[in-house]
Coordinates of N, CA and C in Angstrom, one line a residue:
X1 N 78.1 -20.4 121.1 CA 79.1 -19.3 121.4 C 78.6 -18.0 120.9
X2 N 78.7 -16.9 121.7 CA 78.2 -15.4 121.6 C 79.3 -14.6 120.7
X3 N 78.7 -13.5 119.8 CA 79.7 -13.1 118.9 C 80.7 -12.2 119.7
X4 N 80.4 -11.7 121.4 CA 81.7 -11.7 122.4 C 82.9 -12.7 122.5
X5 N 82.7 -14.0 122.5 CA 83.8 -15.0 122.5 C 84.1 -15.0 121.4
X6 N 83.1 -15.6 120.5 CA 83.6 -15.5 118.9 C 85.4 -14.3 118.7
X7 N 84.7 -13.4 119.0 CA 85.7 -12.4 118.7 C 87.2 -11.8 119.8
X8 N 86.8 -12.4 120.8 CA 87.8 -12.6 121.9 C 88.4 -14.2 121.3
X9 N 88.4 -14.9 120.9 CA 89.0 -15.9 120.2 C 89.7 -15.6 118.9
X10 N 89.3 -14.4 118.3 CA 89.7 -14.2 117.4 C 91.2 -13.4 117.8
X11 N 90.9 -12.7 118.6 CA 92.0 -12.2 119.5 C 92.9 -12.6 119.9
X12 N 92.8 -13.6 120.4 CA 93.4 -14.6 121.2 C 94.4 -15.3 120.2
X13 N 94.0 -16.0 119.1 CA 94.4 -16.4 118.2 C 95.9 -15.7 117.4
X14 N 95.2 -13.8 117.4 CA 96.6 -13.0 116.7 C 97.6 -12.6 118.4
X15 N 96.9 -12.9 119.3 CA 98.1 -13.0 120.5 C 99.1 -14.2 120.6
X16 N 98.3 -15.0 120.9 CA 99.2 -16.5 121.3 C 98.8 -17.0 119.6
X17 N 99.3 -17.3 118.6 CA 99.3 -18.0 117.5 C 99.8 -19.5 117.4
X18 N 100.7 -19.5 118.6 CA 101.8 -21.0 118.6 C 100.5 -21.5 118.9
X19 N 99.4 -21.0 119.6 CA 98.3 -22.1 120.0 C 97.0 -22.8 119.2
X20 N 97.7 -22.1 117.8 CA 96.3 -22.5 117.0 C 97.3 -23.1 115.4
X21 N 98.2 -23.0 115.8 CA 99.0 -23.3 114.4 C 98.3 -25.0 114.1
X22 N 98.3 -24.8 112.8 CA 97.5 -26.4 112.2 C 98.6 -27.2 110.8
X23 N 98.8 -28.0 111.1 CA 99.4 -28.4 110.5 C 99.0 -29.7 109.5
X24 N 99.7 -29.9 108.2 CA 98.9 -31.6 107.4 C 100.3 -31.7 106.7
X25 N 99.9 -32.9 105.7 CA 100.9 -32.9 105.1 C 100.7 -33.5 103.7
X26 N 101.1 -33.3 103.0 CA 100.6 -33.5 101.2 C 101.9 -34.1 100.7
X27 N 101.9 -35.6 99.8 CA 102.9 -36.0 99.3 C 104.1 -36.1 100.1
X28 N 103.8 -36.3 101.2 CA 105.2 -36.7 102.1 C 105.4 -35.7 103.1
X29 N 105.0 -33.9 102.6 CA 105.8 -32.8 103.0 C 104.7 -32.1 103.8
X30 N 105.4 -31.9 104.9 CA 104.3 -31.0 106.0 C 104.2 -29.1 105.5
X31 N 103.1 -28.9 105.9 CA 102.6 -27.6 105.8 C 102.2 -27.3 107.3
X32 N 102.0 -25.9 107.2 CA 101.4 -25.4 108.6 C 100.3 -23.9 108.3
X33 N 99.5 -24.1 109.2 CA 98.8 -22.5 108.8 C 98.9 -21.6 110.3
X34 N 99.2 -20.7 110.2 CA 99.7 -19.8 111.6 C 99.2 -18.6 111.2
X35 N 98.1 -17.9 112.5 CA 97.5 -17.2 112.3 C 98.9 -15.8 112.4
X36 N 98.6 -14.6 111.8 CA 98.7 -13.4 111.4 C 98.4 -12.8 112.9
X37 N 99.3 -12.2 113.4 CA 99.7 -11.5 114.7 C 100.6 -10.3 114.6
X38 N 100.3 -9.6 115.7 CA 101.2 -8.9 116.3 C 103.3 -9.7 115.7
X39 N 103.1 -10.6 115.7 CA 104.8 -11.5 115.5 C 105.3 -11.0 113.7
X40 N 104.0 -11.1 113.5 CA 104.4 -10.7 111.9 C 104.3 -9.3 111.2
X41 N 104.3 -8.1 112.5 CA 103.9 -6.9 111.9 C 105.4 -6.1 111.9
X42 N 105.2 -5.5 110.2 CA 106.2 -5.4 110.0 C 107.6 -5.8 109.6
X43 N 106.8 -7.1 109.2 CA 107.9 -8.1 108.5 C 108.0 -7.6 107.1
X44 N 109.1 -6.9 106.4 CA 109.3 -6.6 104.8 C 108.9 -7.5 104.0
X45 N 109.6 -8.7 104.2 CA 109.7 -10.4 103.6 C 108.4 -10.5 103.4
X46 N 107.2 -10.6 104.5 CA 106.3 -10.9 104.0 C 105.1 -9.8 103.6
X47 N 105.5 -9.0 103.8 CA 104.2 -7.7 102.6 C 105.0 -7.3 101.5
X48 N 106.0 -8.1 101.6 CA 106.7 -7.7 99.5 C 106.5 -8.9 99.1
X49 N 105.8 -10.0 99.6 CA 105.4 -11.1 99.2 C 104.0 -11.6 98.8
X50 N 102.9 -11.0 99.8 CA 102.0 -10.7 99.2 C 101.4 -9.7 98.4
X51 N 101.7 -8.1 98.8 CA 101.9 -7.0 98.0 C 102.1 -8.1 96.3
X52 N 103.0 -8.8 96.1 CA 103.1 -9.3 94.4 C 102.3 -10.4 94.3
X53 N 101.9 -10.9 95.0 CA 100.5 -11.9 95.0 C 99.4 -11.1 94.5
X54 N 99.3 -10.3 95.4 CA 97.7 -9.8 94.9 C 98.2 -8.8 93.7
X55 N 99.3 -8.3 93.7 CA 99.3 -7.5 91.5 C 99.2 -8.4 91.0
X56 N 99.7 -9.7 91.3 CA 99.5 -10.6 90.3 C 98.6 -11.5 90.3
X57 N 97.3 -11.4 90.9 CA 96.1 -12.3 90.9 C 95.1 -11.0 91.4
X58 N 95.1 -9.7 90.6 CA 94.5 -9.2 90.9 C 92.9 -9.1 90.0
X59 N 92.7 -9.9 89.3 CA 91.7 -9.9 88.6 C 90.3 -11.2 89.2
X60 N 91.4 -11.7 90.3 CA 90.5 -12.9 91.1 C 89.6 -11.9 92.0
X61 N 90.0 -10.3 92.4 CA 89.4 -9.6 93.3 C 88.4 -8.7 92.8
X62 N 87.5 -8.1 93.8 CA 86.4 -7.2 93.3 C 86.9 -5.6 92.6
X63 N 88.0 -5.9 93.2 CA 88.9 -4.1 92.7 C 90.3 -4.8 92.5
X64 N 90.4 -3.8 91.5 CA 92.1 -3.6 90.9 C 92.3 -2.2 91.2
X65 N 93.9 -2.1 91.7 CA 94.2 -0.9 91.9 C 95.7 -1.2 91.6
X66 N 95.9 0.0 91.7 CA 97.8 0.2 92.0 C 98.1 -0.3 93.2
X67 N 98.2 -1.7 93.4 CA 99.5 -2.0 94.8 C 100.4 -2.0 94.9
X68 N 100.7 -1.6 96.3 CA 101.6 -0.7 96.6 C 103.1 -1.2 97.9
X69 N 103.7 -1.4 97.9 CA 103.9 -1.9 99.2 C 103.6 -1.4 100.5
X70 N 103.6 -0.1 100.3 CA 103.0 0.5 101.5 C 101.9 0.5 101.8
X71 N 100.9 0.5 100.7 CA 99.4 0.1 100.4 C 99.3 -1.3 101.8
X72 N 99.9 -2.2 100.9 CA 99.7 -3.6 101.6 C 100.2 -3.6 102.9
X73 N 101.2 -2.8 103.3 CA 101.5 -2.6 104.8 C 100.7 -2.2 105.7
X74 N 99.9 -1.3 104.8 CA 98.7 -0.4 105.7 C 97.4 -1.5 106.0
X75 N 97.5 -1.6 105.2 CA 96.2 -3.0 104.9 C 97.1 -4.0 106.0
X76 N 97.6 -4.6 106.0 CA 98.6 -5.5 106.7 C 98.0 -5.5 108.5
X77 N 98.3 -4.2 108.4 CA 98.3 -3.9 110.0 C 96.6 -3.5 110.1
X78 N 95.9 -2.8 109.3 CA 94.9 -2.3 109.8 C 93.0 -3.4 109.7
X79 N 93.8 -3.8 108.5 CA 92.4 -4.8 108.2 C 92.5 -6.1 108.9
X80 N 94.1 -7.0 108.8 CA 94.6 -8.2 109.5 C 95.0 -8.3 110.7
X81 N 96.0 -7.8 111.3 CA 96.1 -7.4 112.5 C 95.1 -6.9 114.1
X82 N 95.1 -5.7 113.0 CA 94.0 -4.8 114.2 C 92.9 -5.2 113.6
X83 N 92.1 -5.5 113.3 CA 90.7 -5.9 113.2 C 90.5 -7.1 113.3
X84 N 89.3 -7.6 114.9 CA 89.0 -8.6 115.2 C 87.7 -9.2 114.4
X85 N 87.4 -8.2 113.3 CA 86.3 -9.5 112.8 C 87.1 -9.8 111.6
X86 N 88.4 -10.0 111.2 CA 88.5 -11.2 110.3 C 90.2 -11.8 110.8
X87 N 90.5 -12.9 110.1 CA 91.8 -13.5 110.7 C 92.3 -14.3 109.4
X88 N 93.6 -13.9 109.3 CA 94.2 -14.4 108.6 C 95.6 -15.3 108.4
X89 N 95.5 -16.7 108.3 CA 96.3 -17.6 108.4 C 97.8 -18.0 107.3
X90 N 99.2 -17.5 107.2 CA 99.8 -17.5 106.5 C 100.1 -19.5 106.5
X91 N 99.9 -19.3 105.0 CA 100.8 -21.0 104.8 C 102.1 -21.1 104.5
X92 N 102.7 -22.1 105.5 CA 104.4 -22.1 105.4 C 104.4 -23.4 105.0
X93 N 105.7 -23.4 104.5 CA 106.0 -25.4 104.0 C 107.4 -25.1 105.5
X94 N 107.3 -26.5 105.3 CA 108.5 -27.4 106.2 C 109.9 -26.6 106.3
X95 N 110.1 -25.8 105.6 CA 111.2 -24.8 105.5 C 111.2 -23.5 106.6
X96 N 109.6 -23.0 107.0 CA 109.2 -22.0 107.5 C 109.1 -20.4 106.1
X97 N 108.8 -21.2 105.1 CA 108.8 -20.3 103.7 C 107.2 -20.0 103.5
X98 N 107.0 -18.8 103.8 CA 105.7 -18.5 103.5 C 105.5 -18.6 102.0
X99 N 104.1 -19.6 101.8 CA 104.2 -19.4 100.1 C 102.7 -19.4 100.0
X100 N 101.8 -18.9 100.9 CA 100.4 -18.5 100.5 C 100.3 -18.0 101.8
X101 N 98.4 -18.0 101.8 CA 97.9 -17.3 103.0 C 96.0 -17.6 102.5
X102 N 95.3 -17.7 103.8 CA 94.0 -18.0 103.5 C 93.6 -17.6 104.5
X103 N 92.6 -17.1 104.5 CA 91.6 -16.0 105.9 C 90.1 -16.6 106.5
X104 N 89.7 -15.8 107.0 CA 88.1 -15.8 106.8 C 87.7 -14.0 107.7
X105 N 86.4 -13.7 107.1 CA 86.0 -12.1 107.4 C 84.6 -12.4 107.2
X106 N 84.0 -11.4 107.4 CA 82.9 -10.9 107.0 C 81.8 -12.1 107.7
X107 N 82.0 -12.2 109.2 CA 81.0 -13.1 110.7 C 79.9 -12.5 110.0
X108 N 79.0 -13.1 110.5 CA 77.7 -12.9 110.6 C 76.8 -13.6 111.7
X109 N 76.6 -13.1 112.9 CA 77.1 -13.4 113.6 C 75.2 -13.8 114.2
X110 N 74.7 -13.3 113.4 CA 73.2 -14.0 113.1 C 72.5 -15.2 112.9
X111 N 73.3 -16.0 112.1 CA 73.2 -17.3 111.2 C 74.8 -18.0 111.8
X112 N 75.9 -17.2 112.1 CA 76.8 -18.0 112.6 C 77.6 -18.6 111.2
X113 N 77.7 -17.5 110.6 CA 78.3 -17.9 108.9 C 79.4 -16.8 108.9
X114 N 80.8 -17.8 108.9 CA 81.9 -16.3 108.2 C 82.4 -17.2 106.7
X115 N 82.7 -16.1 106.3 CA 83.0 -16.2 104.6 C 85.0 -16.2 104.4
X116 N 85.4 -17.4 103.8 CA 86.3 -17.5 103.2 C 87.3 -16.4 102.4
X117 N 87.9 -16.0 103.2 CA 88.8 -14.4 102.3 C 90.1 -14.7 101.9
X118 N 90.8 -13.8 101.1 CA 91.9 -14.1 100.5 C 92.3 -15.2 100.6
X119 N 92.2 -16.1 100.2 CA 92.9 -17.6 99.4 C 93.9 -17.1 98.3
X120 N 95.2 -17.2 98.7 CA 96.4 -17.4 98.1 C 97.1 -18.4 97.5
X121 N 97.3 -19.1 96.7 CA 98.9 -19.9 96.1 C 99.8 -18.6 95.5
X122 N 101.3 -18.5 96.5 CA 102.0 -17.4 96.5 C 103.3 -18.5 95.0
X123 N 103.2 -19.7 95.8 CA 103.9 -20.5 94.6 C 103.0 -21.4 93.9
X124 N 103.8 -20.8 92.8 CA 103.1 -21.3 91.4 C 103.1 -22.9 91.2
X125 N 104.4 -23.3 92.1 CA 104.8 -24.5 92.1 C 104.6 -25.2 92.9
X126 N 103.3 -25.1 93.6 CA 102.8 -25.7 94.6 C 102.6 -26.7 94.6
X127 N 102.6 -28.3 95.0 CA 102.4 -29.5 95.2 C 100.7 -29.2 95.3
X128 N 100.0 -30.1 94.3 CA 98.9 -30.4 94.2 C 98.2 -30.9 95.4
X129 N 96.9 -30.2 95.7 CA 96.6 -30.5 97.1 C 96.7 -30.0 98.0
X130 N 97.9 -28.9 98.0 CA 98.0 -28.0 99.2 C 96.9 -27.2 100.0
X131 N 96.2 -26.5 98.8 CA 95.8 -25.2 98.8 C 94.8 -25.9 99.1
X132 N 94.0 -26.9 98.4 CA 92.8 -27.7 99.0 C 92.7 -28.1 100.5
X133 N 93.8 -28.7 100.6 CA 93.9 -29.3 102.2 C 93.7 -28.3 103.2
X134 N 95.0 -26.8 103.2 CA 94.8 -25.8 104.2 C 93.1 -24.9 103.8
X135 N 92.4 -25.2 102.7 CA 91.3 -24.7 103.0 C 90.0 -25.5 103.8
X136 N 90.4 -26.7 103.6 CA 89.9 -27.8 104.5 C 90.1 -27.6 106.1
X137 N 91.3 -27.1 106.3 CA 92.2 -27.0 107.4 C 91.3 -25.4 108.0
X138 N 91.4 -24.9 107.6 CA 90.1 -23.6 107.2 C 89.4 -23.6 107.9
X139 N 88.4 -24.9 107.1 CA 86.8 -25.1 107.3 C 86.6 -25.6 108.8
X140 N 87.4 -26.4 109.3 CA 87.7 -27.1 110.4 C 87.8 -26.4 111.6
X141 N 88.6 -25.5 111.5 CA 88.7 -24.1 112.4 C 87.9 -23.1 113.0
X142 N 87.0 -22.7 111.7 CA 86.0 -22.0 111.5 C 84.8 -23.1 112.5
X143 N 84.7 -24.1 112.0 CA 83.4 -25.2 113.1 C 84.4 -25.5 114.7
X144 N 85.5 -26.0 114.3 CA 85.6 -26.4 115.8 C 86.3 -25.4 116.5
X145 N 87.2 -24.4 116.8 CA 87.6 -23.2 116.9 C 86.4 -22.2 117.7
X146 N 86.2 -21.5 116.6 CA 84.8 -20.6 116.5 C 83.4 -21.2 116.2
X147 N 83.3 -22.5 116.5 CA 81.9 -22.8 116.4 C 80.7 -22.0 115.5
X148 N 81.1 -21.8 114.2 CA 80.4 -21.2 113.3 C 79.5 -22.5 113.3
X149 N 78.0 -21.8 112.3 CA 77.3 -22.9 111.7 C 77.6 -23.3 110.2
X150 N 77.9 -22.6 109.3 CA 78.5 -22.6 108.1 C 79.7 -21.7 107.3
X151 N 79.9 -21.8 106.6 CA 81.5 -21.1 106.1 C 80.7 -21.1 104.3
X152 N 80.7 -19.6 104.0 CA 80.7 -19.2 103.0 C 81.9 -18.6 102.0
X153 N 81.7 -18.2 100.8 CA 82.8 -17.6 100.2 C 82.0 -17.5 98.8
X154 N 82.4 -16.3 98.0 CA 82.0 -15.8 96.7 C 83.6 -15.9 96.1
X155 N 82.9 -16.2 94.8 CA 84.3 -16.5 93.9 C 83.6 -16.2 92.1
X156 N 84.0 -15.7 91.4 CA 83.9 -15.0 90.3 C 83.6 -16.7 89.4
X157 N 82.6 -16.6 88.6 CA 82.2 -17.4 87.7 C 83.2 -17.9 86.9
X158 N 84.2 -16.9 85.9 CA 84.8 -17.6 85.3 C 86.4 -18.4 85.8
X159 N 86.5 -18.1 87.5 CA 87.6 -18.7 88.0 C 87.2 -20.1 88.5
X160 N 87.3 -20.6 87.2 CA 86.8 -22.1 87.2 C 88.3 -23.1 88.0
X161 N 89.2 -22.5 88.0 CA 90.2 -23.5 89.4 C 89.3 -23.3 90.5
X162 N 89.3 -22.2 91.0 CA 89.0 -21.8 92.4 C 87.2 -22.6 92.9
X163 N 86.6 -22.5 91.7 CA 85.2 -23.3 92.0 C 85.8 -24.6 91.8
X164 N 86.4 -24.9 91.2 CA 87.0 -26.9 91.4 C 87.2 -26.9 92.9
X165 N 88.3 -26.2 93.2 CA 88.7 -26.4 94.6 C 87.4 -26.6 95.7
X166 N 86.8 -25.3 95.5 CA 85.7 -25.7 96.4 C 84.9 -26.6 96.6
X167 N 84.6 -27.1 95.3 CA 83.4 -28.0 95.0 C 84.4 -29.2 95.6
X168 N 86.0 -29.6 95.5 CA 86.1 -30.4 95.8 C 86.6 -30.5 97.5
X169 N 86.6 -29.8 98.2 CA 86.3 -29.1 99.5 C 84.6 -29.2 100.3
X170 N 83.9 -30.0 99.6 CA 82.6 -30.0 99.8 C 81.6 -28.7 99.5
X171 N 82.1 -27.7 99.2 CA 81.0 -26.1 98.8 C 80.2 -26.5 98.0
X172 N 79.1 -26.2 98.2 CA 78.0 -26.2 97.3 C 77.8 -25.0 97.0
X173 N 76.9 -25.0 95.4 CA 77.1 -23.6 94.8 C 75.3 -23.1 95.1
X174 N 75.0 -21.9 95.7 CA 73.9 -21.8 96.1 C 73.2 -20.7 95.3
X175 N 73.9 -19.5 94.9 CA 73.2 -18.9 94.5 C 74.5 -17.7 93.3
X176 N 74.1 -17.4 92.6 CA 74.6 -16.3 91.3 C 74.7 -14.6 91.5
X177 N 75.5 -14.0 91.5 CA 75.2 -12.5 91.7 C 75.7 -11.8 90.4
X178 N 74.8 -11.2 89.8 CA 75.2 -10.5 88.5 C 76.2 -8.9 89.6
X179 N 77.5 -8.9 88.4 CA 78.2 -7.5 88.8 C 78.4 -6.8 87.5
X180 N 78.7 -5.6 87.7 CA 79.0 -5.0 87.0 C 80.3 -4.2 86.8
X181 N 80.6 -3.5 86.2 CA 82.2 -2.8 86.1 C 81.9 -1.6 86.3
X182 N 82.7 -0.9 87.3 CA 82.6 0.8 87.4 C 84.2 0.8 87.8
X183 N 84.4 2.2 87.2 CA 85.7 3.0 87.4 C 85.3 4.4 88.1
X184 N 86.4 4.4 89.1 CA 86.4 5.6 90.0 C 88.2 6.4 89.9
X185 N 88.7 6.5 89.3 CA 89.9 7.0 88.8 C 90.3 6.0 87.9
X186 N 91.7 5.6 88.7 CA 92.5 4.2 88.3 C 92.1 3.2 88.7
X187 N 91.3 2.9 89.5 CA 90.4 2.0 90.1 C 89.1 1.4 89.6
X188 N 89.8 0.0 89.1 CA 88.2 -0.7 88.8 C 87.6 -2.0 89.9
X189 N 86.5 -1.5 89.6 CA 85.5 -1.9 90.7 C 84.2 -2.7 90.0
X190 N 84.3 -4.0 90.7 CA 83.3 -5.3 90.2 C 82.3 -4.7 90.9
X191 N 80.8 -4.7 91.2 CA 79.9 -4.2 91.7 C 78.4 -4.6 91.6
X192 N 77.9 -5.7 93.2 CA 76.8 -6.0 92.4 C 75.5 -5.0 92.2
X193 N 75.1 -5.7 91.0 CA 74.0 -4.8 90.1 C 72.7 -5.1 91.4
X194 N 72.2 -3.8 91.7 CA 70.8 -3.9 92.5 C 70.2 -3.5 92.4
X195 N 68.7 -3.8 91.8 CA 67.8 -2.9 91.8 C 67.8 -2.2 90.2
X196 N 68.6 -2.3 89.8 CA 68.7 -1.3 88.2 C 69.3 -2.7 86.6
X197 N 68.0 -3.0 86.8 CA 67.9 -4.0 85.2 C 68.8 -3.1 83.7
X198 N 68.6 -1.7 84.2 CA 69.4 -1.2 83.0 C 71.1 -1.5 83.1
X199 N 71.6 -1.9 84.4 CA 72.9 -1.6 84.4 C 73.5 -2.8 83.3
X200 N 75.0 -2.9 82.9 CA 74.9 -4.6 82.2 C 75.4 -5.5 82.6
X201 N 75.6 -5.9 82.8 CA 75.9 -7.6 83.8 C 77.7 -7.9 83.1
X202 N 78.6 -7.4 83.6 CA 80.0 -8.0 83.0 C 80.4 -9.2 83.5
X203 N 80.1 -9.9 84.6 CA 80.5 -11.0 85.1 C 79.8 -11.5 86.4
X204 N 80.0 -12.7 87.0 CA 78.9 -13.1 88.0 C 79.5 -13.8 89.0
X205 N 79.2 -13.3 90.1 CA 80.0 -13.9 91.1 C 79.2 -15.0 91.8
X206 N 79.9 -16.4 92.0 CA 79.0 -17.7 92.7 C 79.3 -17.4 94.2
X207 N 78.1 -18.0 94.6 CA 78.3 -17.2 96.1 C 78.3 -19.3 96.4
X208 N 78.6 -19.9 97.4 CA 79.0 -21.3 97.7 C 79.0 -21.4 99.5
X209 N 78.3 -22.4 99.7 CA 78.8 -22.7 101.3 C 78.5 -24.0 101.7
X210 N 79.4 -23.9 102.9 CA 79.7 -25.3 103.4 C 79.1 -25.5 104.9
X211 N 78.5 -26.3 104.9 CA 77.7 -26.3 106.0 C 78.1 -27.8 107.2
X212 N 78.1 -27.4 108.7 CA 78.5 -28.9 109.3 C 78.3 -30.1 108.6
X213 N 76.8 -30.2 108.1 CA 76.6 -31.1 107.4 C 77.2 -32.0 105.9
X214 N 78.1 -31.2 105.4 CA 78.9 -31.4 104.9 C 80.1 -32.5 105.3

């Protein structure tokens, strides 16, 4: 598949969504992943829901900032929505209650590799296995869907849940990225170190991928 289809699929996907909804079920109770469309723009409910997701797991990300609701509105429509290289799938339980969301971004459309974005648990009280399954549910999409060759994702060294998950998701951990810390106002920013041995190494991000062969 050419990174023309690739991306007309991606399209296709935030148009008609009823047609790619995925569904499993954990401990009895069904889940569903439904891609992020035109259907959901401008829903309050759900950008005041993740808007407090991401203040409140904002240290799993490369930047902390002031979010905002409006911030996440903007982001909402401009990064999710309108932009066809990445796509993002909200997770509902059996209720139609959004209580996470899991993506993928950053094609490469070279090697046929997109990377794993925002992975959400929005409840805390999630039934074990969820978050695993719909990232499974993910990985599946990404190969039969979009006919990728592998599915990457970077995830911070000391978020030792999030590397369980994967590792138990089949990711293999491939390679280490030393970062650094910079501030630009109120804004901090994880940053990998390149090229300059003087800078100091605050934390390390595992870079991980899953390949068909998996």
């Amino acid at each position: 598949m050419v990174k023309e289809t690739i991306l007309k699929k991606i399209i296709d996907c935030k148009i008609r969504p009823e047609q790619y909804v995925q569904t499993f079920t954990v401990e009895g109770r069904t889940f569903s992943l439904e891609p992020f469309g035109n259907w959901a723009k401008g829903n309050a409910e759900y950008i005041k829901l993740i808007t407090n997701w991401r203040r409140k797991h904002q240290i799993a990300f490369p930047s902390i900032f002031d979010v905002t609701f409006q911030g996440t509105n903007k982001w909402f429509q401009s990064q999710v929505i309108n932009n066809p290289e990445r796509i993002l799938f909200g997770l509902f339980d059996q209720d139609r209650c959004l209580i996470g969301h899991v993506g993928l971004s950053t094609f490469d459309f070279g090697i046929f590799d997109c990377e794993i974005d925002n992975v959400m648990k929005g409840d805390p009280n999630l039934e074990k296995g969820v978050l695993r399954e719909a990232t499974r549910q993910l990985v599946d999409f990404a190969y039969t869907v979009l006919e990728m060759s592998s599915v990457s994702l970077r995830v911070f060294g000391d978020n030792y849940r999030a590397i369980r998950l994967y590792q138990n998701c089949d990711f293999s951990v491939v390679d280490s990225i030393p970062m650094t810390l910079e501030f630009e106002g109120d804004t901090v920013h994880w940053r990998e170190v390149v090229g300059n041995k003087n800078k100091v190494v605050h934390r390390i991000f595992i870079k991980m991928v899953h390949t068909r062969e998996n």
